[in-house]
């Protein structure tokens, strides 16, 4: 299954709580980046959120709904798609202190549901996902952030 891990460093930013608060405000994403068309939230209770996403992806639009578990103490967000354009899409966001600022790590595993084309499509999808996450992070936190080259695995368990 394809996997993507992307790290971003927000230099000089030491308030991990503030970074996490902005990251967890999904509904505001369209204000910060054109990569996200719309996010609506429902079912907010006890750190659980149902979010519904519409995101520009390459030359098309991907739509899905996910369950998000938001933990402001651990500074983590774990998500799992419950329906949408992927056969499977789940992962996490983690905010941690870094030597030069704050680190935001995005990890995800996905399955596009096209096994006969996976060898061709999965590497392209990994790259497109990493690019989209980079755009979202720069939109949320500014162009000055450092986004590392993503670690991707187009095939794997």
PDB file of C-alpha atoms in Angstrom:
ATOM      1  CA  UNK A   1       0.000   0.000   0.000  1.00  0.00           C
ATOM      2  CA  UNK A   2       1.406   3.434  -0.878  1.00  0.00           C
ATOM      3  CA  UNK A   3       2.649   5.519   2.035  1.00  0.00           C
ATOM      4  CA  UNK A   4       3.775   9.129   2.310  1.00  0.00           C
ATOM      5  CA  UNK A   5       5.609  10.844   5.167  1.00  0.00           C
ATOM      6  CA  UNK A   6       6.285  14.561   4.976  1.00  0.00           C
ATOM      7  CA  UNK A   7       8.059  16.732   7.553  1.00  0.00           C
ATOM      8  CA  UNK A   8       7.925  20.500   7.731  1.00  0.00           C
ATOM      9  CA  UNK A   9       9.919  22.750  10.042  1.00  0.00           C
ATOM     10  CA  UNK A  10       8.496  26.094  11.093  1.00  0.00           C
ATOM     11  CA  UNK A  11      11.696  27.980  11.956  1.00  0.00           C
ATOM     12  CA  UNK A  12      11.627  30.185  15.013  1.00  0.00           C
ATOM     13  CA  UNK A  13       8.127  28.992  15.954  1.00  0.00           C
ATOM     14  CA  UNK A  14       8.236  27.545  19.461  1.00  0.00           C
ATOM     15  CA  UNK A  15       4.538  27.562  20.381  1.00  0.00           C
ATOM     16  CA  UNK A  16       3.631  23.993  19.418  1.00  0.00           C
ATOM     17  CA  UNK A  17       0.144  24.473  20.868  1.00  0.00           C
ATOM     18  CA  UNK A  18      -0.602  27.387  18.536  1.00  0.00           C
ATOM     19  CA  UNK A  19       0.713  25.417  15.551  1.00  0.00           C
ATOM     20  CA  UNK A  20      -1.491  22.479  16.512  1.00  0.00           C
ATOM     21  CA  UNK A  21      -4.549  24.702  16.947  1.00  0.00           C
ATOM     22  CA  UNK A  22      -4.158  26.077  13.426  1.00  0.00           C
ATOM     23  CA  UNK A  23      -3.492  22.619  12.008  1.00  0.00           C
ATOM     24  CA  UNK A  24      -6.617  21.206  13.685  1.00  0.00           C
ATOM     25  CA  UNK A  25      -8.865  23.998  12.341  1.00  0.00           C
ATOM     26  CA  UNK A  26      -9.779  22.085   9.174  1.00  0.00           C
ATOM     27  CA  UNK A  27     -12.725  24.313   8.288  1.00  0.00           C
ATOM     28  CA  UNK A  28     -10.345  27.274   7.887  1.00  0.00           C
ATOM     29  CA  UNK A  29      -8.044  25.538   5.375  1.00  0.00           C
ATOM     30  CA  UNK A  30      -9.779  26.970   2.273  1.00  0.00           C
ATOM     31  CA  UNK A  31      -8.956  30.479   3.564  1.00  0.00           C
ATOM     32  CA  UNK A  32      -5.244  29.666   3.567  1.00  0.00           C
ATOM     33  CA  UNK A  33      -4.752  27.564   0.453  1.00  0.00           C
ATOM     34  CA  UNK A  34      -6.320  26.943  -2.951  1.00  0.00           C
ATOM     35  CA  UNK A  35      -5.365  23.263  -2.593  1.00  0.00           C
ATOM     36  CA  UNK A  36      -8.438  22.763  -0.397  1.00  0.00           C
ATOM     37  CA  UNK A  37     -11.808  23.680  -1.878  1.00  0.00           C
ATOM     38  CA  UNK A  38     -14.042  22.946   1.116  1.00  0.00           C
ATOM     39  CA  UNK A  39     -14.020  21.257   4.505  1.00  0.00           C
ATOM     40  CA  UNK A  40     -17.152  20.842   6.584  1.00  0.00           C
ATOM     41  CA  UNK A  41     -17.295  19.413  10.083  1.00  0.00           C
ATOM     42  CA  UNK A  42     -20.008  17.439  11.819  1.00  0.00           C
ATOM     43  CA  UNK A  43     -20.296  15.303  14.887  1.00  0.00           C
ATOM     44  CA  UNK A  44     -17.869  17.212  17.059  1.00  0.00           C
ATOM     45  CA  UNK A  45     -17.679  15.580  20.495  1.00  0.00           C
ATOM     46  CA  UNK A  46     -14.963  14.425  22.879  1.00  0.00           C
ATOM     47  CA  UNK A  47     -12.088  14.994  20.446  1.00  0.00           C
ATOM     48  CA  UNK A  48     -13.848  13.161  17.607  1.00  0.00           C
ATOM     49  CA  UNK A  49     -14.722  15.018  14.428  1.00  0.00           C
ATOM     50  CA  UNK A  50     -16.350  13.911  11.193  1.00  0.00           C
ATOM     51  CA  UNK A  51     -14.875  15.984   8.385  1.00  0.00           C
ATOM     52  CA  UNK A  52     -15.901  16.128   4.739  1.00  0.00           C
ATOM     53  CA  UNK A  53     -13.211  17.204   2.263  1.00  0.00           C
ATOM     54  CA  UNK A  54     -13.072  18.497  -1.306  1.00  0.00           C
ATOM     55  CA  UNK A  55      -9.462  18.955  -2.440  1.00  0.00           C
ATOM     56  CA  UNK A  56      -7.816  19.901  -5.729  1.00  0.00           C
ATOM     57  CA  UNK A  57      -5.653  16.964  -6.761  1.00  0.00           C
ATOM     58  CA  UNK A  58      -3.634  17.202  -9.975  1.00  0.00           C
ATOM     59  CA  UNK A  59      -6.177  18.218 -12.636  1.00  0.00           C
ATOM     60  CA  UNK A  60      -9.194  16.934 -10.723  1.00  0.00           C
ATOM     61  CA  UNK A  61     -10.962  17.034  -7.386  1.00  0.00           C
ATOM     62  CA  UNK A  62     -10.920  14.370  -4.681  1.00  0.00           C
ATOM     63  CA  UNK A  63     -13.754  14.153  -2.182  1.00  0.00           C
ATOM     64  CA  UNK A  64     -13.997  12.058   0.962  1.00  0.00           C
ATOM     65  CA  UNK A  65     -15.297  11.917   4.515  1.00  0.00           C
ATOM     66  CA  UNK A  66     -13.132  10.942   7.428  1.00  0.00           C
ATOM     67  CA  UNK A  67     -13.222  10.460  11.162  1.00  0.00           C
ATOM     68  CA  UNK A  68     -10.593  12.499  12.972  1.00  0.00           C
ATOM     69  CA  UNK A  69      -9.366  11.956  16.505  1.00  0.00           C
ATOM     70  CA  UNK A  70      -7.878  15.245  17.724  1.00  0.00           C
ATOM     71  CA  UNK A  71      -5.648  15.112  20.813  1.00  0.00           C
ATOM     72  CA  UNK A  72      -4.507  18.609  21.863  1.00  0.00           C
ATOM     73  CA  UNK A  73      -2.451  17.189  24.745  1.00  0.00           C
ATOM     74  CA  UNK A  74      -0.408  14.812  22.571  1.00  0.00           C
ATOM     75  CA  UNK A  75      -0.559  17.311  19.653  1.00  0.00           C
ATOM     76  CA  UNK A  76      -1.772  14.585  17.301  1.00  0.00           C
ATOM     77  CA  UNK A  77      -4.558  14.136  14.793  1.00  0.00           C
ATOM     78  CA  UNK A  78      -5.343  10.644  13.527  1.00  0.00           C
ATOM     79  CA  UNK A  79      -7.686  10.247  10.573  1.00  0.00           C
ATOM     80  CA  UNK A  80      -9.453   7.425   8.761  1.00  0.00           C
ATOM     81  CA  UNK A  81     -11.540   7.787   5.623  1.00  0.00           C
ATOM     82  CA  UNK A  82     -15.044   6.397   6.006  1.00  0.00           C
ATOM     83  CA  UNK A  83     -16.171   7.010   2.421  1.00  0.00           C
ATOM     84  CA  UNK A  84     -14.926   8.730  -0.681  1.00  0.00           C
ATOM     85  CA  UNK A  85     -12.689   8.585  -3.716  1.00  0.00           C
ATOM     86  CA  UNK A  86      -9.979   6.438  -2.137  1.00  0.00           C
ATOM     87  CA  UNK A  87     -10.528   2.779  -1.336  1.00  0.00           C
ATOM     88  CA  UNK A  88      -8.522   3.510   1.802  1.00  0.00           C
ATOM     89  CA  UNK A  89      -6.974   6.685   3.210  1.00  0.00           C
ATOM     90  CA  UNK A  90      -5.721   7.035   6.759  1.00  0.00           C
ATOM     91  CA  UNK A  91      -2.886   8.626   8.623  1.00  0.00           C
ATOM     92  CA  UNK A  92      -1.870  11.237  11.127  1.00  0.00           C
ATOM     93  CA  UNK A  93      -0.518  14.675  11.839  1.00  0.00           C
ATOM     94  CA  UNK A  94       2.026  15.176  14.662  1.00  0.00           C
ATOM     95  CA  UNK A  95       3.339  18.452  16.044  1.00  0.00           C
ATOM     96  CA  UNK A  96       6.578  18.380  18.034  1.00  0.00           C
ATOM     97  CA  UNK A  97       9.258  20.777  19.175  1.00  0.00           C
ATOM     98  CA  UNK A  98      12.327  20.818  16.956  1.00  0.00           C
ATOM     99  CA  UNK A  99      15.788  22.238  17.530  1.00  0.00           C
ATOM    100  CA  UNK A 100      15.115  25.207  15.241  1.00  0.00           C
ATOM    101  CA  UNK A 101      11.362  25.641  15.738  1.00  0.00           C
ATOM    102  CA  UNK A 102       8.369  23.334  15.420  1.00  0.00           C
ATOM    103  CA  UNK A 103       8.064  20.174  13.338  1.00  0.00           C
ATOM    104  CA  UNK A 104       4.824  19.110  11.666  1.00  0.00           C
ATOM    105  CA  UNK A 105       4.803  15.531  10.383  1.00  0.00           C
ATOM    106  CA  UNK A 106       2.118  14.193   8.057  1.00  0.00           C
ATOM    107  CA  UNK A 107       1.903  10.467   7.395  1.00  0.00           C
ATOM    108  CA  UNK A 108      -0.667   8.651   5.301  1.00  0.00           C
ATOM    109  CA  UNK A 109      -1.337   5.322   3.666  1.00  0.00           C
ATOM    110  CA  UNK A 110      -3.806   5.029   0.827  1.00  0.00           C
ATOM    111  CA  UNK A 111      -5.223   2.677  -1.739  1.00  0.00           C
ATOM    112  CA  UNK A 112      -6.718   4.033  -4.936  1.00  0.00           C
ATOM    113  CA  UNK A 113      -8.419   0.707  -5.652  1.00  0.00           C
ATOM    114  CA  UNK A 114      -6.819   0.071  -9.034  1.00  0.00           C
ATOM    115  CA  UNK A 115      -4.458  -2.870  -8.472  1.00  0.00           C
ATOM    116  CA  UNK A 116      -3.816  -3.490 -12.173  1.00  0.00           C
ATOM    117  CA  UNK A 117      -2.543   0.095 -12.561  1.00  0.00           C
ATOM    118  CA  UNK A 118      -0.893   0.458  -9.145  1.00  0.00           C
ATOM    119  CA  UNK A 119       2.681   0.239 -10.456  1.00  0.00           C
ATOM    120  CA  UNK A 120       2.014   3.255 -12.680  1.00  0.00           C
ATOM    121  CA  UNK A 121      -0.457   5.286 -10.638  1.00  0.00           C
ATOM    122  CA  UNK A 122       0.791   4.853  -7.065  1.00  0.00           C
ATOM    123  CA  UNK A 123       4.121   6.717  -7.483  1.00  0.00           C
ATOM    124  CA  UNK A 124       2.313   9.599  -9.193  1.00  0.00           C
ATOM    125  CA  UNK A 125      -0.334   9.665  -6.450  1.00  0.00           C
ATOM    126  CA  UNK A 126       2.375   9.674  -3.734  1.00  0.00           C
ATOM    127  CA  UNK A 127       4.047  12.659  -5.381  1.00  0.00           C
ATOM    128  CA  UNK A 128       0.744  14.501  -5.858  1.00  0.00           C
ATOM    129  CA  UNK A 129      -0.273  13.884  -2.231  1.00  0.00           C
ATOM    130  CA  UNK A 130       3.077  15.165  -0.949  1.00  0.00           C
ATOM    131  CA  UNK A 131       2.798  18.268  -3.161  1.00  0.00           C
ATOM    132  CA  UNK A 132      -0.745  18.950  -1.928  1.00  0.00           C
ATOM    133  CA  UNK A 133       0.272  18.596   1.723  1.00  0.00           C
ATOM    134  CA  UNK A 134       3.204  20.941   1.095  1.00  0.00           C
ATOM    135  CA  UNK A 135       0.825  23.526  -0.383  1.00  0.00           C
ATOM    136  CA  UNK A 136      -1.511  23.181   2.590  1.00  0.00           C
ATOM    137  CA  UNK A 137       1.331  23.596   5.091  1.00  0.00           C
ATOM    138  CA  UNK A 138       2.740  26.649   3.289  1.00  0.00           C
ATOM    139  CA  UNK A 139      -0.733  28.131   3.140  1.00  0.00           C
ATOM    140  CA  UNK A 140      -1.296  27.571   6.849  1.00  0.00           C
ATOM    141  CA  UNK A 141       2.135  28.593   8.114  1.00  0.00           C
ATOM    142  CA  UNK A 142       3.814  30.697   5.410  1.00  0.00           C
ATOM    143  CA  UNK A 143       6.318  30.323   2.618  1.00  0.00           C
ATOM    144  CA  UNK A 144       9.252  30.518   5.038  1.00  0.00           C
ATOM    145  CA  UNK A 145       8.712  26.968   6.315  1.00  0.00           C
ATOM    146  CA  UNK A 146      11.044  24.200   5.245  1.00  0.00           C
ATOM    147  CA  UNK A 147       9.300  21.185   3.748  1.00  0.00           C
ATOM    148  CA  UNK A 148      11.580  18.177   3.495  1.00  0.00           C
ATOM    149  CA  UNK A 149      11.552  15.826   0.549  1.00  0.00           C
ATOM    150  CA  UNK A 150       8.781  13.341   1.234  1.00  0.00           C
ATOM    151  CA  UNK A 151       9.526   9.753   2.100  1.00  0.00           C
ATOM    152  CA  UNK A 152       7.285   7.645  -0.096  1.00  0.00           C
ATOM    153  CA  UNK A 153       6.728   3.974  -0.622  1.00  0.00           C
ATOM    154  CA  UNK A 154       4.603   3.256  -3.661  1.00  0.00           C
ATOM    155  CA  UNK A 155       4.463  -0.446  -2.832  1.00  0.00           C
ATOM    156  CA  UNK A 156       4.601  -2.057   0.542  1.00  0.00           C
ATOM    157  CA  UNK A 157       2.629  -3.611   3.300  1.00  0.00           C
TER     158      UNK A 157
END
